Coordinates of C-alpha atoms in Angstrom, one line a residue:
X1 CA 135.0 140.4 131.4
X2 CA 132.3 142.6 129.9
X3 CA 132.1 141.4 126.8
X4 CA 132.7 137.6 128.2
X5 CA 129.4 137.9 130.1
X6 CA 127.1 138.9 127.1
X7 CA 128.6 136.4 125.2
X8 CA 127.3 133.8 127.8
X9 CA 124.2 135.1 127.7
X10 CA 123.9 135.2 123.4
X11 CA 124.9 131.3 124.2
X12 CA 123.4 129.7 127.2
X13 CA 119.7 129.7 126.7
X14 CA 118.1 126.9 124.6
X15 CA 115.1 128.3 123.5
X16 CA 112.2 125.8 124.2
X17 CA 109.2 127.1 121.6
X18 CA 110.1 127.8 117.7
X19 CA 107.9 130.2 116.1
X20 CA 107.3 129.8 112.2
X21 CA 106.9 132.0 109.5
X22 CA 103.2 131.9 109.2
X23 CA 101.1 133.0 105.7
X24 CA 100.8 137.4 105.5
X25 CA 97.4 137.2 105.0
X26 CA 94.0 139.1 106.7
X27 CA 91.6 136.6 109.2
X28 CA 89.3 135.9 106.2
X29 CA 91.7 135.1 103.7
X30 CA 93.2 132.6 106.5
X31 CA 89.8 131.5 106.5
X32 CA 89.8 130.5 103.7
X33 CA 93.0 128.9 102.9
X34 CA 92.0 127.1 106.1
X35 CA 88.5 125.4 103.9
X36 CA 90.9 124.7 101.0
X37 CA 93.5 123.3 102.8
X38 CA 91.4 121.4 104.4
X39 CA 89.4 120.2 101.7
X40 CA 92.5 119.3 99.9
X41 CA 93.8 117.0 102.7
X42 CA 90.9 115.5 102.9
X43 CA 91.1 114.1 99.7
X44 CA 95.2 113.2 100.5
X45 CA 93.3 110.9 103.2
X46 CA 90.1 109.3 101.4
X47 CA 92.2 108.8 97.2
X48 CA 95.0 107.5 99.6
X49 CA 92.7 105.1 101.9
X50 CA 90.9 103.8 98.8
X51 CA 93.8 102.6 97.4
X52 CA 94.8 100.5 100.3
X53 CA 91.7 99.0 101.5
X54 CA 91.3 97.9 98.2
X55 CA 94.6 96.6 97.7
X56 CA 93.6 95.0 100.9
X57 CA 90.7 93.5 100.9
X58 CA 90.6 92.2 97.1
X59 CA 93.0 88.8 96.3
X60 CA 93.9 89.8 92.9
X61 CA 96.0 92.9 94.0
X62 CA 98.1 90.4 96.6
X63 CA 100.6 90.8 94.5
X64 CA 104.2 91.8 95.3
X65 CA 103.9 95.1 93.2
X66 CA 100.5 96.1 94.4
X67 CA 102.3 95.9 98.6
X68 CA 104.7 97.9 97.7
X69 CA 102.1 100.4 96.1
X70 CA 99.9 100.2 99.2
X71 CA 103.0 101.1 101.1
X72 CA 103.2 103.7 99.5
X73 CA 100.6 105.5 99.8
X74 CA 100.8 104.7 104.0
X75 CA 103.6 106.8 103.8
X76 CA 102.1 109.2 102.2
X77 CA 99.3 109.3 105.0
X78 CA 102.1 109.5 107.4
X79 CA 104.5 112.0 105.8
X80 CA 101.0 114.4 105.4
X81 CA 100.2 114.3 109.3
X82 CA 102.9 115.4 110.2
X83 CA 102.2 118.7 108.2
X84 CA 98.5 118.9 107.8
X85 CA 97.1 119.2 111.1
X86 CA 99.5 121.2 112.5
X87 CA 99.3 124.2 109.3
X88 CA 95.7 124.1 110.0
X89 CA 95.8 125.2 113.5
X90 CA 98.1 127.6 112.5
X91 CA 96.0 129.0 110.0
X92 CA 93.6 129.7 112.7
X93 CA 96.0 130.9 115.6
X94 CA 97.3 134.5 115.5
X95 CA 100.8 133.3 116.8
X96 CA 102.0 130.4 114.8
X97 CA 104.5 128.4 117.7
X98 CA 106.0 124.8 117.9
X99 CA 107.5 123.1 121.2
X100 CA 110.8 122.1 120.5
X101 CA 110.0 118.5 121.1
X102 CA 107.2 119.1 118.9
X103 CA 109.8 120.6 115.9
X104 CA 111.7 117.9 115.8
X105 CA 108.8 115.5 116.1
X106 CA 107.5 116.9 112.4
X107 CA 110.9 117.0 111.1
X108 CA 111.7 113.3 111.8
X109 CA 108.3 112.4 110.8
X110 CA 107.8 114.7 107.4
X111 CA 111.4 113.6 106.3
X112 CA 111.2 110.4 107.1
X113 CA 108.4 109.4 104.9
X114 CA 110.0 111.8 102.3
X115 CA 113.0 108.8 102.0
X116 CA 110.9 106.4 102.8
X117 CA 109.8 107.3 99.6
X118 CA 112.8 106.9 98.2
X119 CA 113.8 103.3 99.7
X120 CA 109.9 102.2 99.1
X121 CA 110.0 103.3 94.6
X122 CA 114.2 101.7 94.6
X123 CA 112.2 98.7 96.1
X124 CA 109.6 99.0 93.5
X125 CA 111.5 99.2 90.9
X126 CA 113.7 95.8 91.7
X127 CA 110.3 94.1 91.5
X128 CA 109.8 95.7 88.2
X129 CA 113.2 94.3 86.8
X130 CA 112.5 90.8 88.4
X131 CA 109.1 90.8 86.6
X132 CA 110.4 92.0 83.4
X133 CA 114.0 91.0 82.8
X134 CA 113.7 87.3 84.9
X135 CA 109.7 86.4 84.4
X136 CA 110.5 82.7 84.9
X137 CA 112.0 83.2 88.4
X138 CA 109.3 85.7 89.8
X139 CA 108.0 84.2 91.8
X140 CA 111.2 81.7 93.6
X141 CA 112.9 85.3 93.5
X142 CA 109.9 87.6 95.2
X143 CA 108.2 85.6 97.9
X144 CA 106.2 86.5 100.7
X145 CA 109.7 86.8 103.2
X146 CA 111.6 88.6 100.3
X147 CA 107.9 91.4 100.0
X148 CA 108.2 91.3 103.6
X149 CA 112.5 92.3 104.0
X150 CA 112.1 94.9 101.5
X151 CA 109.2 96.5 103.0
X152 CA 110.7 96.8 107.0
X153 CA 114.0 97.8 104.5
X154 CA 111.8 100.5 103.2
X155 CA 111.1 102.4 106.6
X156 CA 114.1 101.1 108.9
X157 CA 116.4 102.9 106.3
X158 CA 114.4 106.0 106.6
X159 CA 113.9 105.7 110.0
X160 CA 117.3 105.3 111.3
X161 CA 118.9 107.8 109.3
X162 CA 116.1 110.4 111.1
X163 CA 116.9 109.5 114.1
X164 CA 120.6 110.0 114.0
X165 CA 120.2 113.5 112.4
X166 CA 118.1 113.9 114.6
X167 CA 120.4 112.8 117.8
X168 CA 122.9 115.1 116.9
X169 CA 120.5 118.3 116.0
X170 CA 118.8 118.0 119.2
X171 CA 122.0 118.6 120.8
X172 CA 123.2 122.2 119.4
X173 CA 123.0 125.2 121.2
X174 CA 121.1 127.9 119.3
X175 CA 120.9 131.2 119.5
X176 CA 117.3 131.4 117.7
X177 CA 113.7 130.1 118.0
X178 CA 112.9 131.0 114.3
X179 CA 112.6 129.0 111.6
X180 CA 111.9 130.5 107.9
X181 CA 109.0 127.9 107.0
X182 CA 105.3 127.0 107.4
X183 CA 106.8 123.8 109.5
X184 CA 110.2 122.9 111.1
X185 CA 112.8 121.4 109.0
X186 CA 116.2 120.5 110.2
X187 CA 118.4 122.1 108.3
X188 CA 116.9 125.5 109.5
X189 CA 117.3 124.1 113.1
X190 CA 121.6 124.1 111.9
X191 CA 121.2 127.6 110.5
X192 CA 120.3 129.3 114.3
X193 CA 122.9 127.2 115.9
X194 CA 125.7 129.1 117.7
X195 CA 127.9 127.5 116.5
X196 CA 129.1 125.7 112.9
X197 CA 128.1 121.6 113.0
X198 CA 130.4 120.1 111.6
X199 CA 129.4 116.5 112.2
X200 CA 125.6 117.7 111.6
X201 CA 126.7 118.6 108.2
X202 CA 128.2 115.3 107.7
X203 CA 125.1 113.2 108.3
X204 CA 123.0 115.2 106.9
X205 CA 125.4 115.1 103.5
X206 CA 126.1 111.5 103.9
X207 CA 122.4 111.3 103.9
X208 CA 121.2 112.8 100.4
X209 CA 124.5 110.9 98.9
X210 CA 122.7 107.0 100.3
X211 CA 120.1 108.6 98.7
X212 CA 121.2 110.2 95.5
X213 CA 122.8 106.5 95.9
X214 CA 118.8 104.9 95.5
X215 CA 117.8 107.2 92.7
X216 CA 121.2 106.2 90.5
X217 CA 120.2 102.0 90.9
X218 CA 116.6 102.7 89.8
X219 CA 117.7 104.9 86.9
X220 CA 120.1 102.0 85.8
X221 CA 117.6 100.1 86.5
X222 CA 115.1 101.3 84.0
X223 CA 118.3 101.5 81.7
X224 CA 118.9 97.8 81.9
X225 CA 114.3 97.7 81.3
X226 CA 114.2 100.0 78.5
X227 CA 116.8 97.5 76.9
X228 CA 115.2 94.0 77.9
X229 CA 111.3 95.7 76.6
X230 CA 111.8 96.4 72.7
X231 CA 113.3 92.1 72.5
X232 CA 109.5 91.8 72.3
X233 CA 106.3 93.3 72.3
X234 CA 105.2 91.4 75.8
X235 CA 107.9 93.5 77.6
X236 CA 107.0 96.5 76.3
X237 CA 103.3 96.2 77.0
X238 CA 104.5 95.6 80.6
X239 CA 107.3 97.9 80.7
X240 CA 104.5 100.7 79.8
X241 CA 101.8 99.6 82.0
X242 CA 103.6 98.7 85.2
X243 CA 107.3 101.2 84.9
X244 CA 105.5 104.3 83.4
X245 CA 103.7 104.2 86.8
X246 CA 106.7 104.7 88.9
X247 CA 109.2 107.1 86.6
X248 CA 106.8 109.3 86.7
X249 CA 106.3 108.6 90.5
X250 CA 110.0 109.3 91.1
X251 CA 110.1 112.3 88.7
X252 CA 107.2 113.8 90.9
X253 CA 109.0 112.7 93.9
X254 CA 112.9 114.2 92.8
X255 CA 111.9 117.1 91.6
X256 CA 109.2 117.9 95.1
X257 CA 112.7 117.4 97.6
X258 CA 115.4 119.2 95.2
X259 CA 112.5 122.2 95.6
X260 CA 112.8 121.6 99.1
X261 CA 116.6 121.3 99.2
X262 CA 117.7 124.0 96.8
X263 CA 114.9 126.4 98.9
X264 CA 116.5 125.4 102.1
X265 CA 120.1 126.6 100.9
X266 CA 120.0 128.7 98.3
X267 CA 116.2 130.3 99.1
X268 CA 116.5 134.6 99.3
X269 CA 114.1 136.3 100.8
X270 CA 114.2 138.6 98.1
X271 CA 111.5 136.0 96.4
X272 CA 107.8 136.5 96.5
X273 CA 106.5 134.6 99.7
X274 CA 104.2 132.8 97.9
X275 CA 106.6 131.3 95.5
X276 CA 109.7 130.7 98.8
X277 CA 105.7 128.9 100.1
X278 CA 105.1 126.7 96.9
X279 CA 108.9 125.6 97.1
X280 CA 109.2 125.1 100.4
X281 CA 105.5 122.8 100.0
X282 CA 105.6 121.4 97.0
X283 CA 107.0 117.9 98.0
X284 CA 103.9 117.9 100.6
X285 CA 100.9 119.0 98.5
X286 CA 101.7 117.4 95.0
X287 CA 103.2 113.4 95.8
X288 CA 101.3 112.7 98.6
X289 CA 98.0 112.8 95.9
X290 CA 99.3 112.8 92.5
X291 CA 101.4 109.0 93.8
X292 CA 97.8 107.2 94.2
X293 CA 96.2 109.2 91.2
X294 CA 99.4 108.3 89.5
X295 CA 99.0 104.3 90.0
X296 CA 94.9 104.7 90.2
X297 CA 94.5 105.4 86.4
X298 CA 97.2 104.2 84.8
X299 CA 97.2 100.7 86.4
X300 CA 94.1 98.7 84.3
X301 CA 94.3 96.2 87.3
X302 CA 94.2 98.5 90.5
X303 CA 91.8 100.6 88.8
X304 CA 88.8 97.5 87.8
X305 CA 89.7 96.6 91.2
X306 CA 88.7 100.5 93.0
X307 CA 86.1 100.0 90.8
X308 CA 84.2 97.3 91.3
X309 CA 84.9 97.8 95.3
X310 CA 83.4 100.7 95.7
X311 CA 80.1 99.6 92.6
X312 CA 79.7 96.2 95.2
X313 CA 79.6 98.0 97.9
X314 CA 76.9 100.9 96.6
X315 CA 75.3 98.4 95.5
X316 CA 75.3 96.7 99.1
X317 CA 74.3 100.3 100.9

C-alpha cells in the first residue's frame, strides 16, 4: 500500500514550470554573451528585413522566385523570435525557467519555422524546375493564384504538423521538469514523461518521414535540373545563378536540423557543454543569417535592387 502511494505521488504532479539548461559561466561572461547575442540577433533582423522590404517595394522583384525568397526571410524572423528574446532574458537571469504553456509555444514557433524552411525550399525547387525545364509554360503555370497556394502550403503544412504533435505532448503526465537544452524542445518533453508515449513518437517520426520526402523531392528535382542544364549554355547559366543559392540553403538547413535531431536523441552528457550547446543551437544561429546572405550575394538581381534601394534612400536622407 505504501509503495502504491509513493508511485502516485511520483506520477500525479505535472510541473507548471520547466527549468532550462543555462550557460555555466560567470555573470561577467554572461554579460559578454548577452552583448554578442543581441548584436547577432539585430544583424539577423536587419539582413532579413532588407531582403523583405526590397522584394516588397521593387517591382523588378515581383516574381515567384523572389516572393518565395521573401517568405523564407519572413520565416527566419518568425523562427528566431521564438528563441532569441527568451535566451537574452535568460542570460541576465540567475534562474532559467519557462512556464509550461510558454514552453509549448516556444516549441511550436521554433520547429514550425524549421519545417516551413523545408516546405519553402521544396516550393522553390518546383518553381526552378518549371522555369528551367518548361520555360515557355512558366508564366502559365506559375500564376498569382499558384504562388499564393504554394505559399499557404509552405506555412499550413508545418503549422498543422506541429499543432498535432503538441496536442499529444501537452497531454503527457510528466515526472520531471528539467530540460537539457537552452530552449524547449518536444523530444526533451517526451523524455521526461512518466510513461512511454507511442503516439507522440509515431507522429514525430511520421513528420520526419514526410519532410525527408520533401528533401528527396528537392534532390530529384535537382537531378532533373542538372540534366536539363547540360543541354544549353542558357540553362547552365540559369542553374548556376538561381539554383546554387537554393542548394546551399538546403544543405545549410538540412545539416543544422540533422545536428539538432542527432543531439536530441543520442547526445551524450560526456560532450563538453559548449559543444552540446552549439549542436543544439546551430539551426537557430546559421540558417537565419546565411539564407538571406546567400541569396542577397549570389542572385545578381536581388543584389542590384538592394543596392539601388539603399542608395536611393541614402540620397533622399
